[in-house]
PDB file of C-alpha atoms and ligand atoms in Angstrom:
ATOM      1  CA  MET K   1     -34.793  55.908 -82.095  1.00  0.00           C
ATOM      2  CA  ASN K   2     -34.916  57.877 -85.366  1.00  0.00           C
ATOM      3  CA  ASP K   3     -38.068  58.880 -86.751  1.00  0.00           C
ATOM      4  CA  LYS K   4     -39.610  57.459 -90.048  1.00  0.00           C
ATOM      5  CA  LYS K   5     -38.148  60.382 -92.070  1.00  0.00           C
ATOM      6  CA  GLN K   6     -34.589  59.864 -90.808  1.00  0.00           C
ATOM      7  CA  ILE K   7     -34.919  56.051 -91.149  1.00  0.00           C
ATOM      8  CA  SER K   8     -36.021  56.629 -94.760  1.00  0.00           C
ATOM      9  CA  GLU K   9     -33.226  59.100 -95.467  1.00  0.00           C
ATOM     10  CA  SER K  10     -30.686  56.798 -93.792  1.00  0.00           C
ATOM     11  CA  ILE K  11     -31.481  53.599 -95.856  1.00  0.00           C
ATOM     12  CA  GLU K  12     -31.326  55.654 -99.218  1.00  0.00           C
ATOM     13  CA  ARG K  13     -27.735  57.214 -98.113  1.00  0.00           C
ATOM     14  CA  ILE K  14     -26.320  53.725 -97.021  1.00  0.00           C
ATOM     15  CA  LYS K  15     -27.530  52.161-100.345  1.00  0.00           C
ATOM     16  CA  ALA K  16     -26.177  54.765-102.383  1.00  0.00           C
ATOM     17  CA  GLU K  17     -22.695  54.562-100.346  1.00  0.00           C
ATOM     18  CA  ILE K  18     -22.638  50.893-100.865  1.00  0.00           C
ATOM     19  CA  ASP K  19     -23.631  51.238-104.648  1.00  0.00           C
ATOM     20  CA  GLY K  20     -24.579  47.555-105.158  1.00  0.00           C
ATOM     21  CA  ARG K  21     -21.438  46.050-103.841  1.00  0.00           C
ATOM     22  CA  ALA K  22     -23.106  44.495-100.730  1.00  0.00           C
ATOM     23  CA  ARG K  23     -26.532  43.466 -99.620  1.00  0.00           C
ATOM     24  CA  LEU K  24     -27.942  45.545 -96.809  1.00  0.00           C
ATOM     25  CA  LEU K  25     -29.219  43.801 -93.798  1.00  0.00           C
ATOM     26  CA  ALA K  26     -31.331  45.956 -91.355  1.00  0.00           C
ATOM     27  CA  ALA K  27     -30.206  44.683 -87.897  1.00  0.00           C
ATOM     28  CA  THR K  28     -33.549  45.112 -85.985  1.00  0.00           C
ATOM     29  CA  LYS K  29     -32.810  44.207 -82.219  1.00  0.00           C
ATOM     30  CA  THR K  30     -35.334  46.357 -80.288  1.00  0.00           C
ATOM     31  CA  VAL K  31     -36.821  47.970 -83.193  1.00  0.00           C
ATOM     32  CA  PRO K  32     -40.457  47.446 -83.025  1.00  0.00           C
ATOM     33  CA  PRO K  33     -42.555  45.999 -85.946  1.00  0.00           C
ATOM     34  CA  GLU K  34     -44.018  49.119 -87.100  1.00  0.00           C
ATOM     35  CA  LEU K  35     -40.612  50.562 -87.847  1.00  0.00           C
ATOM     36  CA  MET K  36     -39.248  47.518 -89.233  1.00  0.00           C
ATOM     37  CA  ASN K  37     -42.252  47.381 -91.673  1.00  0.00           C
ATOM     38  CA  PHE K  38     -41.727  50.875 -92.413  1.00  0.00           C
ATOM     39  CA  ALA K  39     -37.922  50.209 -93.286  1.00  0.00           C
ATOM     40  CA  ILE K  40     -39.327  47.300 -95.399  1.00  0.00           C
ATOM     41  CA  GLY K  41     -41.513  49.781 -97.217  1.00  0.00           C
ATOM     42  CA  CYS K  42     -38.341  51.745 -97.911  1.00  0.00           C
ATOM     43  CA  GLY K  43     -36.352  48.895 -99.697  1.00  0.00           C
ATOM     44  CA  ILE K  44     -35.253  46.996 -96.919  1.00  0.00           C
ATOM     45  CA  ASP K  45     -35.398  43.111 -98.131  1.00  0.00           C
ATOM     46  CA  LEU K  46     -33.180  41.532 -95.340  1.00  0.00           C
ATOM     47  CA  ILE K  47     -33.432  41.804 -91.629  1.00  0.00           C
ATOM     48  CA  GLY K  48     -31.281  40.220 -89.041  1.00  0.00           C
ATOM     49  CA  GLU K  49     -32.581  39.492 -85.369  1.00  0.00           C
ATOM     50  CA  ASN K  50     -30.362  38.703 -82.483  1.00  0.00           C
ATOM     51  CA  ARG K  51     -32.623  37.251 -79.885  1.00  0.00           C
ATOM     52  CA  VAL K  52     -34.724  34.283 -80.133  1.00  0.00           C
ATOM     53  CA  ASN K  53     -37.571  35.400 -77.929  1.00  0.00           C
ATOM     54  CA  GLU K  54     -37.634  38.893 -79.379  1.00  0.00           C
ATOM     55  CA  LEU K  55     -37.814  37.104 -82.987  1.00  0.00           C
ATOM     56  CA  LEU K  56     -40.829  35.212 -81.877  1.00  0.00           C
ATOM     57  CA  GLU K  57     -42.693  38.050 -80.279  1.00  0.00           C
ATOM     58  CA  LYS K  58     -42.265  40.224 -83.513  1.00  0.00           C
ATOM     59  CA  TYR K  59     -42.515  37.521 -86.076  1.00  0.00           C
ATOM     60  CA  GLU K  60     -46.234  37.666 -86.850  1.00  0.00           C
ATOM     61  CA  HIS K  61     -46.153  41.273 -87.019  1.00  0.00           C
ATOM     62  CA  ILE K  62     -43.193  41.576 -89.730  1.00  0.00           C
ATOM     63  CA  ASN K  63     -44.249  42.046 -93.220  1.00  0.00           C
ATOM     64  CA  ARG K  64     -42.735  38.854 -94.628  1.00  0.00           C
ATOM     65  CA  ASN K  65     -43.855  38.754 -97.974  1.00  0.00           C
ATOM     66  CA  LYS K  66     -40.626  39.696 -99.762  1.00  0.00           C
ATOM     67  CA  THR K  67     -38.227  39.824 -96.647  1.00  0.00           C
ATOM     68  CA  GLU K  68     -35.693  37.465 -95.517  1.00  0.00           C
ATOM     69  CA  ILE K  69     -34.926  36.899 -91.935  1.00  0.00           C
ATOM     70  CA  HIS K  70     -31.620  36.071 -90.766  1.00  0.00           C
ATOM     71  CA  PHE K  71     -30.470  35.169 -87.364  1.00  0.00           C
ATOM     72  CA  ILE K  72     -27.296  37.064 -86.444  1.00  0.00           C
ATOM     73  CA  GLY K  73     -26.936  36.749 -82.467  1.00  0.00           C
ATOM     74  CA  ALA K  74     -25.645  34.118 -79.973  1.00  0.00           C
ATOM     75  CA  LEU K  75     -27.981  31.082 -80.260  1.00  0.00           C
ATOM     76  CA  GLN K  76     -28.496  28.482 -77.508  1.00  0.00           C
ATOM     77  CA  THR K  77     -28.844  25.107 -78.778  1.00  0.00           C
ATOM     78  CA  ASN K  78     -32.059  24.361 -77.010  1.00  0.00           C
ATOM     79  CA  LYS K  79     -33.709  27.244 -78.936  1.00  0.00           C
ATOM     80  CA  VAL K  80     -32.822  26.106 -82.590  1.00  0.00           C
ATOM     81  CA  LYS K  81     -36.212  24.423 -82.626  1.00  0.00           C
ATOM     82  CA  TYR K  82     -38.081  27.688 -82.220  1.00  0.00           C
ATOM     83  CA  ILE K  83     -36.652  29.453 -85.342  1.00  0.00           C
ATOM     84  CA  ILE K  84     -35.695  26.535 -87.652  1.00  0.00           C
ATOM     85  CA  ASP K  85     -39.004  27.275 -89.600  1.00  0.00           C
ATOM     86  CA  LYS K  86     -38.793  30.999 -89.352  1.00  0.00           C
ATOM     87  CA  VAL K  87     -35.463  32.173 -90.591  1.00  0.00           C
ATOM     88  CA  ASP K  88     -33.841  32.088 -93.915  1.00  0.00           C
ATOM     89  CA  MET K  89     -30.262  31.930 -92.646  1.00  0.00           C
ATOM     90  CA  ILE K  90     -28.373  31.506 -89.480  1.00  0.00           C
ATOM     91  CA  GLN K  91     -25.422  33.700 -89.818  1.00  0.00           C
ATOM     92  CA  SER K  92     -23.849  32.851 -86.217  1.00  0.00           C
ATOM     93  CA  VAL K  93     -22.781  29.126 -86.330  1.00  0.00           C
ATOM     94  CA  ASP K  94     -20.002  29.170 -83.796  1.00  0.00           C
ATOM     95  CA  ARG K  95     -19.550  25.669 -82.701  1.00  0.00           C
ATOM     96  CA  GLU K  96     -20.102  22.125 -83.590  1.00  0.00           C
ATOM     97  CA  SER K  97     -22.927  21.438 -80.999  1.00  0.00           C
ATOM     98  CA  LEU K  98     -24.996  24.247 -82.427  1.00  0.00           C
ATOM     99  CA  ALA K  99     -24.376  23.098 -86.006  1.00  0.00           C
ATOM    100  CA  LEU K 100     -25.178  19.460 -84.864  1.00  0.00           C
ATOM    101  CA  GLU K 101     -28.669  20.685 -83.470  1.00  0.00           C
ATOM    102  CA  ILE K 102     -29.440  22.775 -86.686  1.00  0.00           C
ATOM    103  CA  GLU K 103     -28.737  19.703 -88.635  1.00  0.00           C
ATOM    104  CA  ARG K 104     -31.080  17.763 -86.474  1.00  0.00           C
ATOM    105  CA  GLN K 105     -34.025  20.178 -86.604  1.00  0.00           C
ATOM    106  CA  ALA K 106     -33.600  20.799 -90.287  1.00  0.00           C
ATOM    107  CA  ALA K 107     -33.785  17.150 -90.954  1.00  0.00           C
ATOM    108  CA  LYS K 108     -36.863  16.747 -88.973  1.00  0.00           C
ATOM    109  CA  HIS K 109     -38.478  19.760 -90.978  1.00  0.00           C
ATOM    110  CA  GLY K 110     -37.335  18.413 -94.371  1.00  0.00           C
ATOM    111  CA  ILE K 111     -35.371  21.386 -95.231  1.00  0.00           C
ATOM    112  CA  VAL K 112     -31.835  22.503 -95.736  1.00  0.00           C
ATOM    113  CA  MET K 113     -30.822  25.479 -93.688  1.00  0.00           C
ATOM    114  CA  PRO K 114     -28.383  27.986 -94.915  1.00  0.00           C
ATOM    115  CA  ILE K 115     -25.685  29.021 -92.590  1.00  0.00           C
ATOM    116  CA  LEU K 116     -22.362  30.946 -92.225  1.00  0.00           C
ATOM    117  CA  ALA K 117     -19.444  30.379 -89.841  1.00  0.00           C
ATOM    118  CA  GLU K 118     -18.876  32.741 -87.396  1.00  0.00           C
ATOM    119  CA  ILE K 119     -15.340  33.527 -86.959  1.00  0.00           C
ATOM    120  CA  ASN K 120     -13.629  35.079 -83.883  1.00  0.00           C
ATOM    121  CA  ILE K 121     -11.336  37.122 -85.925  1.00  0.00           C
ATOM    122  CA  GLY K 122      -9.840  39.127 -83.030  1.00  0.00           C
ATOM    123  CA  ASN K 123      -9.076  36.021 -81.107  1.00  0.00           C
ATOM    124  CA  GLU K 124     -10.954  37.789 -78.095  1.00  0.00           C
ATOM    125  CA  ALA K 125     -11.658  35.584 -75.056  1.00  0.00           C
ATOM    126  CA  THR K 126     -15.023  37.313 -74.647  1.00  0.00           C
ATOM    127  CA  LYS K 127     -16.497  36.809 -78.071  1.00  0.00           C
ATOM    128  CA  SER K 128     -18.001  33.588 -79.720  1.00  0.00           C
ATOM    129  CA  GLY K 129     -16.705  32.313 -83.052  1.00  0.00           C
ATOM    130  CA  ILE K 130     -14.388  29.762 -84.275  1.00  0.00           C
ATOM    131  CA  GLU K 131     -10.788  30.676 -84.108  1.00  0.00           C
ATOM    132  CA  PRO K 132      -9.349  31.717 -87.322  1.00  0.00           C
ATOM    133  CA  GLU K 133      -6.691  28.888 -87.380  1.00  0.00           C
ATOM    134  CA  LYS K 134      -9.567  26.402 -86.872  1.00  0.00           C
ATOM    135  CA  ALA K 135     -11.845  27.911 -89.482  1.00  0.00           C
ATOM    136  CA  SER K 136     -11.097  25.461 -92.466  1.00  0.00           C
ATOM    137  CA  GLU K 137     -11.342  22.397 -90.126  1.00  0.00           C
ATOM    138  CA  PHE K 138     -14.871  23.901 -88.870  1.00  0.00           C
ATOM    139  CA  CYS K 139     -16.039  24.616 -92.441  1.00  0.00           C
ATOM    140  CA  ARG K 140     -15.230  20.793 -93.619  1.00  0.00           C
ATOM    141  CA  PHE K 141     -17.359  19.805 -90.455  1.00  0.00           C
ATOM    142  CA  LEU K 142     -20.110  21.735 -91.678  1.00  0.00           C
ATOM    143  CA  GLY K 143     -20.077  20.330 -95.060  1.00  0.00           C
ATOM    144  CA  SER K 144     -20.210  16.910 -93.536  1.00  0.00           C
ATOM    145  CA  LEU K 145     -24.014  17.939 -92.681  1.00  0.00           C
ATOM    146  CA  PRO K 146     -26.643  17.196 -95.336  1.00  0.00           C
ATOM    147  CA  HIS K 147     -29.083  19.662 -93.770  1.00  0.00           C
ATOM    148  CA  VAL K 148     -27.167  22.535 -93.713  1.00  0.00           C
ATOM    149  CA  SER K 149     -25.608  24.420 -96.459  1.00  0.00           C
ATOM    150  CA  LEU K 150     -22.482  26.499 -95.704  1.00  0.00           C
ATOM    151  CA  ARG K 151     -22.856  29.772 -97.599  1.00  0.00           C
ATOM    152  CA  GLY K 152     -19.879  31.669 -96.191  1.00  0.00           C
ATOM    153  CA  LEU K 153     -18.282  33.398 -93.076  1.00  0.00           C
ATOM    154  CA  MET K 154     -19.137  36.183 -90.667  1.00  0.00           C
ATOM    155  CA  ALA K 155     -17.343  38.132 -87.970  1.00  0.00           C
ATOM    156  CA  ILE K 156     -17.717  40.809 -85.485  1.00  0.00           C
ATOM    157  CA  PRO K 157     -14.199  42.218 -85.246  1.00  0.00           C
ATOM    158  CA  PRO K 158     -12.808  43.899 -82.201  1.00  0.00           C
ATOM    159  CA  LYS K 159     -13.746  47.470 -81.674  1.00  0.00           C
ATOM    160  CA  CYS K 160     -11.121  49.390 -83.162  1.00  0.00           C
ATOM    161  CA  ASP K 161      -9.965  53.227 -82.502  1.00  0.00           C
ATOM    162  CA  GLU K 162      -9.919  55.643 -84.968  1.00  0.00           C
ATOM    163  CA  ASN K 163      -6.293  55.213 -86.142  1.00  0.00           C
ATOM    164  CA  ARG K 164      -6.285  51.747 -86.386  1.00  0.00           C
ATOM    165  CA  ASN K 165      -9.019  50.767 -88.997  1.00  0.00           C
ATOM    166  CA  ASN K 166     -10.771  47.665 -88.801  1.00  0.00           C
ATOM    167  CA  CYS K 167      -9.647  46.696 -92.507  1.00  0.00           C
ATOM    168  CA  GLU K 168      -6.738  44.663 -91.038  1.00  0.00           C
ATOM    169  CA  TYR K 169      -9.393  42.232 -89.442  1.00  0.00           C
ATOM    170  CA  PHE K 170     -11.531  42.697 -92.623  1.00  0.00           C
ATOM    171  CA  CYS K 171      -8.825  41.914 -94.794  1.00  0.00           C
ATOM    172  CA  LYS K 172      -7.758  38.713 -92.694  1.00  0.00           C
ATOM    173  CA  MET K 173     -11.369  37.575 -92.830  1.00  0.00           C
ATOM    174  CA  GLN K 174     -11.375  37.973 -96.552  1.00  0.00           C
ATOM    175  CA  LYS K 175      -8.237  36.040 -97.035  1.00  0.00           C
ATOM    176  CA  ILE K 176      -9.646  32.991 -94.833  1.00  0.00           C
ATOM    177  CA  PHE K 177     -13.075  33.350 -97.245  1.00  0.00           C
ATOM    178  CA  VAL K 178     -10.984  33.137-100.254  1.00  0.00           C
ATOM    179  CA  ASP K 179      -8.768  30.200 -98.871  1.00  0.00           C
ATOM    180  CA  ILE K 180     -11.846  28.145 -97.842  1.00  0.00           C
ATOM    181  CA  SER K 181     -13.703  28.952-100.925  1.00  0.00           C
ATOM    182  CA  HIS K 182     -10.891  27.344-102.873  1.00  0.00           C
ATOM    183  CA  GLN K 183     -11.092  24.120-100.799  1.00  0.00           C
ATOM    184  CA  ASN K 184     -14.556  23.347-102.309  1.00  0.00           C
ATOM    185  CA  VAL K 185     -16.064  22.121 -99.274  1.00  0.00           C
ATOM    186  CA  ASP K 186     -18.866  19.597 -99.579  1.00  0.00           C
ATOM    187  CA  ASN K 187     -22.388  20.992 -99.634  1.00  0.00           C
ATOM    188  CA  SER K 188     -21.001  24.563 -99.600  1.00  0.00           C
ATOM    189  CA  ILE K 189     -21.440  27.581-102.023  1.00  0.00           C
ATOM    190  CA  MET K 190     -19.136  30.073-100.495  1.00  0.00           C
ATOM    191  CA  ASP K 191     -20.937  33.295-101.741  1.00  0.00           C
ATOM    192  CA  ILE K 192     -21.397  35.574 -98.477  1.00  0.00           C
ATOM    193  CA  LEU K 193     -18.848  37.426 -96.544  1.00  0.00           C
ATOM    194  CA  SER K 194     -20.825  39.141 -93.906  1.00  0.00           C
ATOM    195  CA  LEU K 195     -18.786  41.844 -92.395  1.00  0.00           C
ATOM    196  CA  GLY K 196     -19.379  45.553 -91.337  1.00  0.00           C
ATOM    197  CA  MET K 197     -21.912  47.423 -89.014  1.00  0.00           C
ATOM    198  CA  SER K 198     -22.906  51.048 -88.685  1.00  0.00           C
ATOM    199  CA  ASP K 199     -19.317  52.403 -87.912  1.00  0.00           C
ATOM    200  CA  ASP K 200     -17.444  50.548 -90.584  1.00  0.00           C
ATOM    201  CA  TYR K 201     -19.712  48.924 -93.180  1.00  0.00           C
ATOM    202  CA  LEU K 202     -17.887  51.130 -96.016  1.00  0.00           C
ATOM    203  CA  SER K 203     -14.317  49.954 -95.130  1.00  0.00           C
ATOM    204  CA  ALA K 204     -15.961  46.314 -94.803  1.00  0.00           C
ATOM    205  CA  VAL K 205     -17.268  46.566 -98.328  1.00  0.00           C
ATOM    206  CA  GLU K 206     -13.856  48.007 -99.399  1.00  0.00           C
ATOM    207  CA  CYS K 207     -12.273  44.899 -97.933  1.00  0.00           C
ATOM    208  CA  GLY K 208     -14.584  42.398 -99.754  1.00  0.00           C
ATOM    209  CA  SER K 209     -17.686  42.220 -97.470  1.00  0.00           C
ATOM    210  CA  ASN K 210     -20.674  41.538 -99.461  1.00  0.00           C
ATOM    211  CA  LEU K 211     -23.321  41.817 -96.616  1.00  0.00           C
ATOM    212  CA  VAL K 212     -23.311  44.466 -94.311  1.00  0.00           C
ATOM    213  CA  ARG K 213     -25.352  44.405 -90.946  1.00  0.00           C
ATOM    214  CA  VAL K 214     -26.540  47.740 -90.112  1.00  0.00           C
ATOM    215  CA  GLY K 215     -28.668  48.818 -87.065  1.00  0.00           C
ATOM    216  CA  SER K 216     -28.041  52.039 -85.264  1.00  0.00           C
ATOM    217  CA  ALA K 217     -27.160  53.886 -88.511  1.00  0.00           C
ATOM    218  CA  ILE K 218     -30.586  53.343 -89.826  1.00  0.00           C
ATOM    219  CA  PHE K 219     -32.747  53.188 -86.911  1.00  0.00           C
ATOM    220  CA  GLY K 220     -30.754  55.540 -84.367  1.00  0.00           C
ATOM    221  CA  LYS K 221     -29.432  54.600 -80.814  1.00  0.00           C
ATOM    222  CA  ARG K 222     -31.002  51.566 -79.524  1.00  0.00           C
ATOM    223  CA  ASN K 223     -32.946  51.681 -76.342  1.00  0.00           C
ATOM    224  CA  TYR K 224     -32.485  48.593 -74.345  1.00  0.00           C
ATOM    225  CA  ASN K 225     -35.171  49.420 -71.630  1.00  0.00           C
ATOM    226  CA  LEU K 226     -38.391  49.270 -73.679  1.00  0.00           C
TER     227      LEU K 226
HETATM  228  C1  PLP V   1     -26.527  44.868 -83.401  1.00  0.00           C
HETATM  229  C2  PLP V   1     -25.783  44.095 -84.483  1.00  0.00           C
HETATM  230  C3  PLP V   1     -25.142  44.527 -85.539  1.00  0.00           C
HETATM  231  C4  PLP V   1     -25.625  46.266 -86.012  1.00  0.00           C
HETATM  232  O1  PLP V   1     -25.032  46.964 -85.010  1.00  0.00           O
HETATM  233  P1  PLP V   1     -25.006  48.687 -85.389  1.00  0.00           P
HETATM  234  O2  PLP V   1     -23.569  48.965 -84.876  1.00  0.00           O
HETATM  235  O3  PLP V   1     -26.144  48.983 -84.511  1.00  0.00           O
HETATM  236  O4  PLP V   1     -24.987  48.747 -86.827  1.00  0.00           O
HETATM  237  C5  PLP V   1     -24.646  43.933 -86.460  1.00  0.00           C
HETATM  238  N1  PLP V   1     -24.378  42.690 -86.360  1.00  0.00           N
HETATM  239  C6  PLP V   1     -24.779  42.005 -85.250  1.00  0.00           C
HETATM  240  C7  PLP V   1     -24.416  40.512 -84.937  1.00  0.00           C
HETATM  241  C8  PLP V   1     -25.512  42.553 -84.013  1.00  0.00           C
HETATM  242  O5  PLP V   1     -25.792  41.914 -82.977  1.00  0.00           O
END
């Protein structure tokens, strides 16, 4: 993992590259709270966590005053209750059963949970997410739930080799995003397109992403054995 000097320089560089065109979410899986808080001190105001247990372990130690927390990982339905009052958005809503449980838990807490619909833009068998062909129908379903607020779409496109740029998938996502925005789904404000990670955030922004999720380009290579 990078030291603090590298983290602060990376944040500054990435922000300069994005140049106000997108929000920068720091993906903090495996990053200890001390370094998360350091990044927050360097101007990060949005963090994304992937695992419920890890989020719960770190939650009390995170400087949350001005920091939004998004959940961005695979989410088991029976774990929604642990994070419903701790996160500001769930980006990884990939199936009806999960959306229904978020609806149920949000209603119980008297809140409306902002969410993104996760799209399996590469139609990959191994990946979660709604098939692109079913995105519009899924968004209409989400719009029928009073305690969730659909704010947009997210995707993790297939790994591409250097010759074949991810822009193909990013552009497909932008098209779906615009199509659904024009459908005026109930209970929705389609203002977030969450695309792009460490290797491709700039091309994502060029293809219309307005929220990039960056981990290793800020914090360095992850060590999963910690
Ligand atoms: C880990 C993760 C990221 C960041 O990945 P990097 O390649 O390290 O930037 C972004 N989005 C999701 C959903 C992730 O799990």
